[in-house]
Amino acid sequence: MRAYGFLGTVFFGALVLSAGVAAADERDDGCDRLSIRIERPLPPRWNEPMARACRELATMQNADPTARLRISAAGDDLAIEVVLADGRKASRTMKRTEALRPTLEALLLVPAEETATAPVAAPAPAPAPVVPAPATEEPRAAPDAASRDVGVELGGGPGVRIAGNGYVSFAPAAYAELVIGRWLFGMTVRWDVVESKSVPAVKVFEMETVGAGLLVGRRFDVGFGTTDIGVAPRLLAETQSYELGNNEESRSETDIRIGAFTRVAFGHSAVRFVLEADAELSPARVRRDVFLDPVLPALPAWSAGLLGGLQWAGR
């Protein structure tokens, strides 16, 4: 009955470790020297590319001194606006981190030919014209190598579940996933620690379930965060224990479930609060009941759960 205690200990340790990680939000002086104003917080995947771009462009010799840039979050992307001294403006929406530095350089750059032909002792040089960013937003690259954002996410927390035949359980769960663009690929684990059900035929009845599986999902941006929708097939190991007279008995069964989930993450920081709802169905038990012992209740053919916890994203 306690065969899964070690698994539970490992699971809770991993959960506490992942929830304690937070993304650094450092301010880079290079952006100040270039008159770039960053309205933080930015989406986590932009923090490191932004700091690197500021450091590399801070030493640029032919930067337009009249250009003023404002950078802010636009969902999971960046909104960039440049304003010159004469009031002219240009704006861009950045979707790919690889294009950030070329775009900032194009917006800040004074053309070399203009610098070379300008009079040496000109009393009052005219404002430099706005140099628009390339229409393609970045140098062309091969489609299979161009701007696919990749990251890792860890998450989990406590949850509750209901299952067929009247089972109710406390069920913490966790997941680890690889994020490629808008697609999610990962693994899930779940432990139904205590499953409660009234069984008058036996003196003491206990049941627990441990499950693990895969997940494939698609991410959608919403105003307050993101929403993930996907499928999650999984393998469950169910154990029922009971006392009948002076004897204690235990029975186990494995089952394959087809599952689906919807997950909502709030905000755009590296550590976010998440709510996840999921449901699963056992194809083998749809048309028949499965009993581990004649005195015990039938095993559930389906279950549904709700989880609330934290998610950490690393880019």
GROMACS .gro file of C-alpha atoms in nm:
model
  315
    1MET     CA    1   0.000   0.000   0.000
    2ARG     CA    2   0.291   0.233   0.067
    3ALA     CA    3   0.491   0.131  -0.240
    4TYR     CA    4   0.450   0.477  -0.388
    5GLY     CA    5   0.567   0.680  -0.086
    6PHE     CA    6   0.909   0.732  -0.237
    7LEU     CA    7   0.756   0.857  -0.564
    8GLY     CA    8   0.546   1.109  -0.373
    9THR     CA    9   0.851   1.240  -0.186
   10VAL     CA   10   1.045   1.289  -0.510
   11PHE     CA   11   0.744   1.458  -0.675
   12PHE     CA   12   0.694   1.710  -0.393
   13GLY     CA   13   1.066   1.791  -0.381
   14ALA     CA   14   1.070   1.863  -0.754
   15LEU     CA   15   0.761   2.081  -0.723
   16VAL     CA   16   0.910   2.295  -0.444
   17LEU     CA   17   1.234   2.336  -0.641
   18SER     CA   18   1.058   2.444  -0.962
   19ALA     CA   19   0.830   2.691  -0.783
   20GLY     CA   20   1.130   2.862  -0.621
   21VAL     CA   21   1.298   2.955  -0.948
   22ALA     CA   22   1.228   3.309  -1.077
   23ALA     CA   23   1.356   3.486  -1.385
   24ALA     CA   24   1.606   3.767  -1.338
   25ASP     CA   25   1.484   4.104  -1.456
   26GLU     CA   26   1.805   4.304  -1.490
   27ARG     CA   27   1.833   4.657  -1.625
   28ASP     CA   28   2.109   4.702  -1.885
   29ASP     CA   29   2.287   5.042  -1.890
   30GLY     CA   30   2.353   5.002  -2.264
   31CYS     CA   31   1.985   5.066  -2.333
   32ASP     CA   32   2.004   5.395  -2.140
   33ARG     CA   33   2.306   5.510  -2.344
   34LEU     CA   34   2.111   5.442  -2.664
   35SER     CA   35   1.801   5.629  -2.538
   36ILE     CA   36   1.600   5.306  -2.535
   37ARG     CA   37   1.319   5.310  -2.279
   38ILE     CA   38   1.202   4.961  -2.180
   39GLU     CA   39   0.863   4.930  -2.014
   40ARG     CA   40   0.905   4.623  -1.796
   41PRO     CA   41   0.817   4.351  -1.738
   42LEU     CA   42   0.883   4.201  -2.081
   43PRO     CA   43   0.777   3.846  -2.174
   44PRO     CA   44   1.045   3.611  -2.027
   45ARG     CA   45   1.178   3.497  -2.365
   46TRP     CA   46   1.283   3.856  -2.451
   47ASN     CA   47   1.488   3.939  -2.137
   48GLU     CA   48   1.818   3.778  -2.243
   49PRO     CA   49   1.799   3.885  -2.615
   50MET     CA   50   1.719   4.244  -2.506
   51ALA     CA   51   2.015   4.261  -2.264
   52ARG     CA   52   2.249   4.116  -2.528
   53ALA     CA   53   2.130   4.359  -2.797
   54CYS     CA   54   2.180   4.659  -2.568
   55ARG     CA   55   2.535   4.549  -2.481
   56GLU     CA   56   2.629   4.496  -2.846
   57LEU     CA   57   2.472   4.817  -2.976
   58ALA     CA   58   2.602   5.039  -2.693
   59THR     CA   59   2.936   5.075  -2.874
   60MET     CA   60   2.780   5.163  -3.212
   61GLN     CA   61   2.961   5.474  -3.343
   62ASN     CA   62   2.704   5.595  -3.597
   63ALA     CA   63   2.389   5.582  -3.382
   64ASP     CA   64   2.133   5.857  -3.448
   65PRO     CA   65   2.148   6.084  -3.140
   66THR     CA   66   1.793   6.211  -3.204
   67ALA     CA   67   1.628   5.869  -3.205
   68ARG     CA   68   1.418   5.773  -2.905
   69LEU     CA   69   1.297   5.412  -2.876
   70ARG     CA   70   1.020   5.277  -2.654
   71ILE     CA   71   0.990   4.900  -2.608
   72SER     CA   72   0.697   4.728  -2.437
   73ALA     CA   73   0.524   4.390  -2.418
   74ALA     CA   74   0.259   4.300  -2.677
   75GLY     CA   75   0.127   3.971  -2.546
   76ASP     CA   76   0.418   3.730  -2.589
   77ASP     CA   77   0.580   3.963  -2.848
   78LEU     CA   78   0.744   4.309  -2.837
   79ALA     CA   79   0.611   4.646  -2.956
   80ILE     CA   80   0.888   4.886  -3.069
   81GLU     CA   81   0.829   5.256  -3.143
   82VAL     CA   82   1.097   5.503  -3.261
   83VAL     CA   83   1.049   5.882  -3.255
   84LEU     CA   84   1.289   6.138  -3.404
   85ALA     CA   85   1.343   6.500  -3.306
   86ASP     CA   86   1.125   6.626  -3.595
   87GLY     CA   87   0.830   6.416  -3.475
   88ARG     CA   88   0.844   6.137  -3.730
   89LYS     CA   89   0.758   5.790  -3.596
   90ALA     CA   90   0.796   5.427  -3.695
   91SER     CA   91   0.675   5.117  -3.514
   92ARG     CA   92   0.733   4.743  -3.535
   93THR     CA   93   0.591   4.432  -3.366
   94MET     CA   94   0.863   4.177  -3.297
   95LYS     CA   95   0.768   3.810  -3.296
   96ARG     CA   96   1.111   3.650  -3.329
   97THR     CA   97   1.396   3.701  -3.087
   98GLU     CA   98   1.663   3.655  -3.356
   99ALA     CA   99   1.537   3.968  -3.537
  100LEU     CA  100   1.566   4.199  -3.233
  101ARG     CA  101   1.924   4.320  -3.276
  102PRO     CA  102   1.906   4.375  -3.660
  103THR     CA  103   1.582   4.570  -3.619
  104LEU     CA  104   1.714   4.793  -3.338
  105GLU     CA  105   2.031   4.858  -3.539
  106ALA     CA  106   1.827   4.955  -3.846
  107LEU     CA  107   1.613   5.197  -3.644
  108LEU     CA  108   1.912   5.361  -3.472
  109LEU     CA  109   2.162   5.367  -3.759
  110VAL     CA  110   2.268   5.685  -3.945
  111PRO     CA  111   2.350   5.586  -4.308
  112ALA     CA  112   2.726   5.570  -4.373
  113GLU     CA  113   2.709   5.779  -4.691
  114GLU     CA  114   2.533   6.061  -4.509
  115THR     CA  115   2.802   6.062  -4.240
  116ALA     CA  116   3.084   6.063  -4.498
  117THR     CA  117   2.950   6.354  -4.708
  118ALA     CA  118   2.845   6.580  -4.423
  119PRO     CA  119   3.052   6.908  -4.395
  120VAL     CA  120   3.320   6.887  -4.129
  121ALA     CA  121   3.231   7.222  -3.972
  122ALA     CA  122   2.858   7.229  -4.036
  123PRO     CA  123   2.704   7.471  -3.785
  124ALA     CA  124   2.378   7.285  -3.736
  125PRO     CA  125   2.336   6.944  -3.897
  126ALA     CA  126   1.987   6.856  -4.010
  127PRO     CA  127   1.802   6.578  -3.829
  128ALA     CA  128   1.880   6.236  -3.972
  129PRO     CA  129   1.598   6.071  -4.167
  130VAL     CA  130   1.415   5.774  -4.023
  131VAL     CA  131   1.562   5.456  -4.163
  132PRO     CA  132   1.278   5.203  -4.182
  133ALA     CA  133   1.336   4.850  -4.067
  134PRO     CA  134   1.350   4.585  -4.337
  135ALA     CA  135   1.003   4.487  -4.456
  136THR     CA  136   1.073   4.125  -4.371
  137GLU     CA  137   1.161   4.224  -4.012
  138GLU     CA  138   1.483   4.023  -4.024
  139PRO     CA  139   1.743   3.890  -4.270
  140ARG     CA  140   1.606   3.603  -4.472
  141ALA     CA  141   1.691   3.259  -4.343
  142ALA     CA  142   1.605   2.905  -4.431
  143PRO     CA  143   1.246   2.826  -4.324
  144ASP     CA  144   1.349   2.531  -4.109
  145ALA     CA  145   1.605   2.736  -3.911
  146ALA     CA  146   1.420   3.066  -3.882
  147SER     CA  147   1.302   3.188  -3.547
  148ARG     CA  148   1.153   2.894  -3.372
  149ASP     CA  149   1.146   2.989  -3.006
  150VAL     CA  150   1.239   2.696  -2.784
  151GLY     CA  151   1.201   2.678  -2.408
  152VAL     CA  152   1.140   2.447  -2.114
  153GLU     CA  153   0.855   2.468  -1.865
  154LEU     CA  154   0.798   2.295  -1.533
  155GLY     CA  155   0.476   2.310  -1.337
  156GLY     CA  156   0.243   2.141  -1.095
  157GLY     CA  157   0.051   2.168  -0.773
  158PRO     CA  158  -0.226   2.015  -0.563
  159GLY     CA  159  -0.550   1.901  -0.723
  160VAL     CA  160  -0.878   1.719  -0.666
  161ARG     CA  161  -1.045   1.450  -0.878
  162ILE     CA  162  -1.374   1.273  -0.914
  163ALA     CA  163  -1.405   0.935  -1.082
  164GLY     CA  164  -1.666   0.687  -1.195
  165ASN     CA  165  -1.845   0.474  -0.931
  166GLY     CA  166  -1.829   0.756  -0.676
  167TYR     CA  167  -1.455   0.795  -0.608
  168VAL     CA  168  -1.320   1.130  -0.480
  169SER     CA  169  -0.948   1.191  -0.431
  170PHE     CA  170  -0.676   1.441  -0.346
  171ALA     CA  171  -0.445   1.428  -0.648
  172PRO     CA  172  -0.129   1.644  -0.680
  173ALA     CA  173   0.031   1.642  -1.024
  174ALA     CA  174   0.329   1.783  -1.215
  175TYR     CA  175   0.447   1.822  -1.572
  176ALA     CA  176   0.762   1.902  -1.768
  177GLU     CA  177   0.736   2.017  -2.129
  178LEU     CA  178   0.938   2.144  -2.422
  179VAL     CA  179   0.791   2.453  -2.589
  180ILE     CA  180   0.867   2.489  -2.962
  181GLY     CA  181   0.696   2.797  -3.099
  182ARG     CA  182   0.329   2.744  -3.012
  183TRP     CA  183   0.358   2.366  -2.962
  184LEU     CA  184   0.405   2.175  -2.636
  185PHE     CA  185   0.562   1.829  -2.595
  186GLY     CA  186   0.612   1.679  -2.252
  187MET     CA  187   0.540   1.434  -1.972
  188THR     CA  188   0.297   1.431  -1.680
  189VAL     CA  189   0.286   1.251  -1.344
  190ARG     CA  190  -0.002   1.224  -1.096
  191TRP     CA  191  -0.056   1.067  -0.757
  192ASP     CA  192  -0.409   1.016  -0.629
  193VAL     CA  193  -0.296   0.996  -0.268
  194VAL     CA  194  -0.627   0.932  -0.097
  195GLU     CA  195  -0.930   0.804  -0.284
  196SER     CA  196  -1.241   0.802  -0.071
  197LYS     CA  197  -1.543   0.580  -0.117
  198SER     CA  198  -1.792   0.412   0.113
  199VAL     CA  199  -1.765   0.029   0.104
  200PRO     CA  200  -1.996  -0.130   0.365
  201ALA     CA  201  -1.883  -0.487   0.279
  202VAL     CA  202  -1.535  -0.442   0.431
  203LYS     CA  203  -1.404  -0.300   0.755
  204VAL     CA  204  -1.137  -0.066   0.612
  205PHE     CA  205  -1.104   0.030   0.244
  206GLU     CA  206  -0.825   0.235   0.086
  207MET     CA  207  -0.731   0.309  -0.275
  208GLU     CA  208  -0.456   0.506  -0.445
  209THR     CA  209  -0.351   0.564  -0.806
  210VAL     CA  210  -0.020   0.660  -0.963
  211GLY     CA  211  -0.011   0.771  -1.325
  212ALA     CA  212   0.239   0.892  -1.585
  213GLY     CA  213   0.197   0.986  -1.948
  214LEU     CA  214   0.280   1.209  -2.242
  215LEU     CA  215   0.127   1.537  -2.353
  216VAL     CA  216   0.099   1.723  -2.682
  217GLY     CA  217  -0.063   2.064  -2.687
  218ARG     CA  218  -0.109   2.396  -2.865
  219ARG     CA  219  -0.067   2.740  -2.702
  220PHE     CA  220  -0.290   3.042  -2.760
  221ASP     CA  221  -0.228   3.398  -2.638
  222VAL     CA  222  -0.503   3.569  -2.440
  223GLY     CA  223  -0.506   3.914  -2.287
  224PHE     CA  224  -0.418   3.804  -1.933
  225GLY     CA  225  -0.174   3.523  -2.022
  226THR     CA  226  -0.185   3.203  -2.226
  227THR     CA  227  -0.417   2.906  -2.277
  228ASP     CA  228  -0.293   2.555  -2.361
  229ILE     CA  229  -0.517   2.283  -2.507
  230GLY     CA  230  -0.397   1.930  -2.575
  231VAL     CA  231  -0.418   1.554  -2.535
  232ALA     CA  232  -0.243   1.343  -2.272
  233PRO     CA  233  -0.252   0.962  -2.297
  234ARG     CA  234  -0.136   0.801  -1.975
  235LEU     CA  235  -0.073   0.474  -1.790
  236LEU     CA  236  -0.224   0.427  -1.442
  237ALA     CA  237  -0.146   0.180  -1.163
  238GLU     CA  238  -0.442   0.142  -0.923
  239THR     CA  239  -0.418  -0.028  -0.585
  240GLN     CA  240  -0.704  -0.125  -0.353
  241SER     CA  241  -0.643  -0.240   0.006
  242TYR     CA  242  -0.899  -0.359   0.258
  243GLU     CA  243  -0.944  -0.541   0.587
  244LEU     CA  244  -1.184  -0.832   0.606
  245GLY     CA  245  -1.196  -0.990   0.948
  246ASN     CA  246  -0.838  -1.004   1.076
  247ASN     CA  247  -0.682  -1.015   0.732
  248GLU     CA  248  -0.547  -0.725   0.527
  249GLU     CA  249  -0.550  -0.772   0.150
  250SER     CA  250  -0.416  -0.564  -0.137
  251ARG     CA  251  -0.484  -0.583  -0.512
  252SER     CA  252  -0.338  -0.386  -0.806
  253GLU     CA  253  -0.432  -0.325  -1.168
  254THR     CA  254  -0.286  -0.119  -1.455
  255ASP     CA  255  -0.494   0.071  -1.708
  256ILE     CA  256  -0.437   0.285  -2.018
  257ARG     CA  257  -0.635   0.608  -2.032
  258ILE     CA  258  -0.702   0.860  -2.310
  259GLY     CA  259  -0.687   1.211  -2.165
  260ALA     CA  260  -0.733   1.575  -2.266
  261PHE     CA  261  -0.650   1.896  -2.081
  262THR     CA  262  -0.697   2.273  -2.080
  263ARG     CA  263  -0.447   2.489  -1.892
  264VAL     CA  264  -0.460   2.864  -1.825
  265ALA     CA  265  -0.147   3.054  -1.715
  266PHE     CA  266  -0.188   3.405  -1.577
  267GLY     CA  267   0.061   3.681  -1.664
  268HIS     CA  268   0.383   3.678  -1.868
  269SER     CA  269   0.652   3.644  -1.600
  270ALA     CA  270   0.884   3.345  -1.566
  271VAL     CA  271   0.686   3.211  -1.268
  272ARG     CA  272   0.311   3.212  -1.318
  273PHE     CA  273  -0.002   3.082  -1.148
  274VAL     CA  274  -0.180   2.812  -1.349
  275LEU     CA  275  -0.517   2.638  -1.343
  276GLU     CA  276  -0.558   2.309  -1.528
  277ALA     CA  277  -0.867   2.097  -1.591
  278ASP     CA  278  -0.840   1.751  -1.740
  279ALA     CA  279  -1.048   1.440  -1.808
  280GLU     CA  280  -0.957   1.083  -1.895
  281LEU     CA  281  -1.137   0.772  -2.015
  282SER     CA  282  -1.051   0.401  -2.006
  283PRO     CA  283  -1.152   0.240  -2.340
  284ALA     CA  284  -1.126  -0.108  -2.186
  285ARG     CA  285  -1.382  -0.029  -1.914
  286VAL     CA  286  -1.646   0.152  -2.115
  287ARG     CA  287  -1.863  -0.158  -2.164
  288ARG     CA  288  -1.772  -0.365  -1.859
  289ASP     CA  289  -1.691  -0.329  -1.490
  290VAL     CA  290  -1.355  -0.442  -1.357
  291PHE     CA  291  -1.329  -0.577  -1.000
  292LEU     CA  292  -1.007  -0.656  -0.816
  293ASP     CA  293  -1.202  -0.864  -0.564
  294PRO     CA  294  -1.570  -0.962  -0.543
  295VAL     CA  295  -1.609  -0.777  -0.211
  296LEU     CA  296  -1.460  -0.453  -0.350
  297PRO     CA  297  -1.626  -0.184  -0.564
  298ALA     CA  298  -1.559  -0.171  -0.937
  299LEU     CA  299  -1.262   0.030  -1.059
  300PRO     CA  300  -1.349   0.364  -1.224
  301ALA     CA  301  -1.372   0.388  -1.603
  302TRP     CA  302  -1.319   0.765  -1.611
  303SER     CA  303  -1.205   1.056  -1.399
  304ALA     CA  304  -1.184   1.436  -1.415
  305GLY     CA  305  -0.970   1.675  -1.215
  306LEU     CA  306  -0.884   2.036  -1.137
  307LEU     CA  307  -0.532   2.149  -1.046
  308GLY     CA  308  -0.402   2.484  -0.922
  309GLY     CA  309  -0.031   2.556  -0.894
  310LEU     CA  310   0.275   2.730  -1.037
  311GLN     CA  311   0.459   2.716  -1.369
  312TRP     CA  312   0.821   2.814  -1.434
  313ALA     CA  313   0.935   2.895  -1.786
  314GLY     CA  314   1.300   2.894  -1.894
  315ARG     CA  315   1.407   3.029  -2.235
   0.00000   0.00000   0.00000
